[in-house]
mmCIF file of C-alpha atoms in Angstrom:
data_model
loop_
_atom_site.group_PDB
_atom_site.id
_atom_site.type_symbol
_atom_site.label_atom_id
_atom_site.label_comp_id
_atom_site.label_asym_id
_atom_site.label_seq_id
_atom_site.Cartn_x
_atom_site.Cartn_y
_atom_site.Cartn_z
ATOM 1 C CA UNK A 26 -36.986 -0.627 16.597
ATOM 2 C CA UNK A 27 -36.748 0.710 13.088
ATOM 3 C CA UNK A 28 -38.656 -1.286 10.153
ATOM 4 C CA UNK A 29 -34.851 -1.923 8.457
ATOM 5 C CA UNK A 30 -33.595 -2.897 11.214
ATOM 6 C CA UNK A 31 -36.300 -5.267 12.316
ATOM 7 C CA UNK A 32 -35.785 -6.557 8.619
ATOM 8 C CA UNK A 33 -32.230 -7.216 8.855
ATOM 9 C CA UNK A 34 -33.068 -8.866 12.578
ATOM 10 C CA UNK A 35 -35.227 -11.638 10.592
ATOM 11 C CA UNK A 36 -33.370 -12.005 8.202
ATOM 12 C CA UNK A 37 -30.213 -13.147 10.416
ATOM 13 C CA UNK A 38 -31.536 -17.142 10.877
ATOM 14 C CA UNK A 39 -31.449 -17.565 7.144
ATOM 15 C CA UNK A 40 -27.421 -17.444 6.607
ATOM 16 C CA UNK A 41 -27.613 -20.376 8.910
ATOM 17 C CA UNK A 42 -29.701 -22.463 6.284
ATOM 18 C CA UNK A 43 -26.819 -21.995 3.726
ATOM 19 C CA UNK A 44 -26.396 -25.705 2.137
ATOM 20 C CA UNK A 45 -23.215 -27.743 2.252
ATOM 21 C CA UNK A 46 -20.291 -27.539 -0.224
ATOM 22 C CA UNK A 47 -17.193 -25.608 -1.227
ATOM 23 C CA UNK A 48 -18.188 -22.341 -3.051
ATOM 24 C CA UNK A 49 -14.998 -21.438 -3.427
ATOM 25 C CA UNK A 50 -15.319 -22.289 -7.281
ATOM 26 C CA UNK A 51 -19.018 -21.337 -7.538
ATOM 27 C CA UNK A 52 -20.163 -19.004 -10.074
ATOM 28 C CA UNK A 53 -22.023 -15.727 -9.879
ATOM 29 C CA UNK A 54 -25.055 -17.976 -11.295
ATOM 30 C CA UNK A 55 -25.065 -20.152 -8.529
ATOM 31 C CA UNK A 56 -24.854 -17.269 -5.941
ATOM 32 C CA UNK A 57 -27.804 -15.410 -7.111
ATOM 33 C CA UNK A 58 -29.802 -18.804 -7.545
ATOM 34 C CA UNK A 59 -30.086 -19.861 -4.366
ATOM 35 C CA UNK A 60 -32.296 -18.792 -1.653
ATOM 36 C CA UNK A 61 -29.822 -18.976 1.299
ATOM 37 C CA UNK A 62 -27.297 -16.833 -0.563
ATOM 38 C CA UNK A 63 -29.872 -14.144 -1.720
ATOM 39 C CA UNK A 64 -31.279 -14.311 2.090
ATOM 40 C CA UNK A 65 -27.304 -13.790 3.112
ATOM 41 C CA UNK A 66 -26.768 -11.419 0.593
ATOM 42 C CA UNK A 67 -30.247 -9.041 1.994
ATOM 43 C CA UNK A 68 -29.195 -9.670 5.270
ATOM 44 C CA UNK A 69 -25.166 -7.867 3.961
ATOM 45 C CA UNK A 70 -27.448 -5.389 1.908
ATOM 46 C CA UNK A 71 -29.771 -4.171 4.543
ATOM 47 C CA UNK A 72 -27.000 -4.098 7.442
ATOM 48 C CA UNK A 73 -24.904 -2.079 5.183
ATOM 49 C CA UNK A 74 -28.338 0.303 4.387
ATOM 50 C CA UNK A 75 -28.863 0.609 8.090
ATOM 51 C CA UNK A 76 -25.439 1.427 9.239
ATOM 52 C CA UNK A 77 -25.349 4.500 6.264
ATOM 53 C CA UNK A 78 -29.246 5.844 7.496
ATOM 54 C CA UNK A 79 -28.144 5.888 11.300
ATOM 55 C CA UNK A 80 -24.254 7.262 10.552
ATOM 56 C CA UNK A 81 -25.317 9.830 7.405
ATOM 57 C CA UNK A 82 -26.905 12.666 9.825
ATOM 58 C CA UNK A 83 -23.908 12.739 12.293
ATOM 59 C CA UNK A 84 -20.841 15.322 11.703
#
């Protein structure tokens, strides 16, 4: 297995730690404060990295 995708495979049990409450109205602030969103938003960032290395080589 790959080291990023190994990564984004622990990573995946943190977006289930997310804490309750409607973030519908939630700020940017909030988002990048807390440690389940940042660990949600790495797991989004480094899914999104793997999928471009792996497709970028093929025609």
């Amino acid at each position: 297995m790959k080291p990023y995708a190994l990564a984004a495979a622990l990573m995946i049990p943190q977006a289930v730690l997310a804490h309750p409450g409607d973030h519908g109205s939630a700020s940017p602030v909030h988002l990048l404060s807390q440690a389940d969103h940042l660990a949600t938003l790495a797991m989004i960032i480094a899914l999104g990295m793997a999928a471009w290395l792996f497709l970028r080589g093929r025609p």
